[in-house]
């Protein structure tokens, strides 16, 4: 009976290690500022066209549309550390709070070297 549990435990452990290895391989470390800029632009654009974002946006802010110029700082773990509005033709402050919360919860598909931080100027079309 003990061998059965031991084998099950080892199999589960192997499966978890394999999953973590595969997941870790998906997130590459970017060191070039131009690469970071391109990846941020690509992912932010895709995030705002995603079904998840559009569903949440349209629930409360169906009539909001326009552009937003932002400064986004990205830190080592691929998260957005800060999000500042530079310019926009959208005047709804509640929408900016919603957008800020959405972006600050977002995690990019890359990471940066330790102690590295990039500030990216991004224009978002809503």
PDB file of C-alpha atoms in Angstrom, residues 9 25 62 73 86 89 93 104 117:
ATOM      1  CA  UNK A   9       3.267  11.192  -4.864  1.00  0.00           C
ATOM      2  CA  UNK A  25      10.019  28.737 -20.413  1.00  0.00           C
ATOM      3  CA  UNK A  62     -20.299  51.323 -23.250  1.00  0.00           C
ATOM      4  CA  UNK A  73       6.519  51.643 -16.250  1.00  0.00           C
ATOM      5  CA  UNK A  86      -0.383  62.074 -20.355  1.00  0.00           C
ATOM      6  CA  UNK A  89      -9.811  63.054 -25.408  1.00  0.00           C
ATOM      7  CA  UNK A  93     -12.497  59.937 -14.604  1.00  0.00           C
ATOM      8  CA  UNK A 104      -2.135  47.302 -12.884  1.00  0.00           C
ATOM      9  CA  UNK A 117      12.601  49.137 -15.070  1.00  0.00           C
TER      10      UNK A 117
END
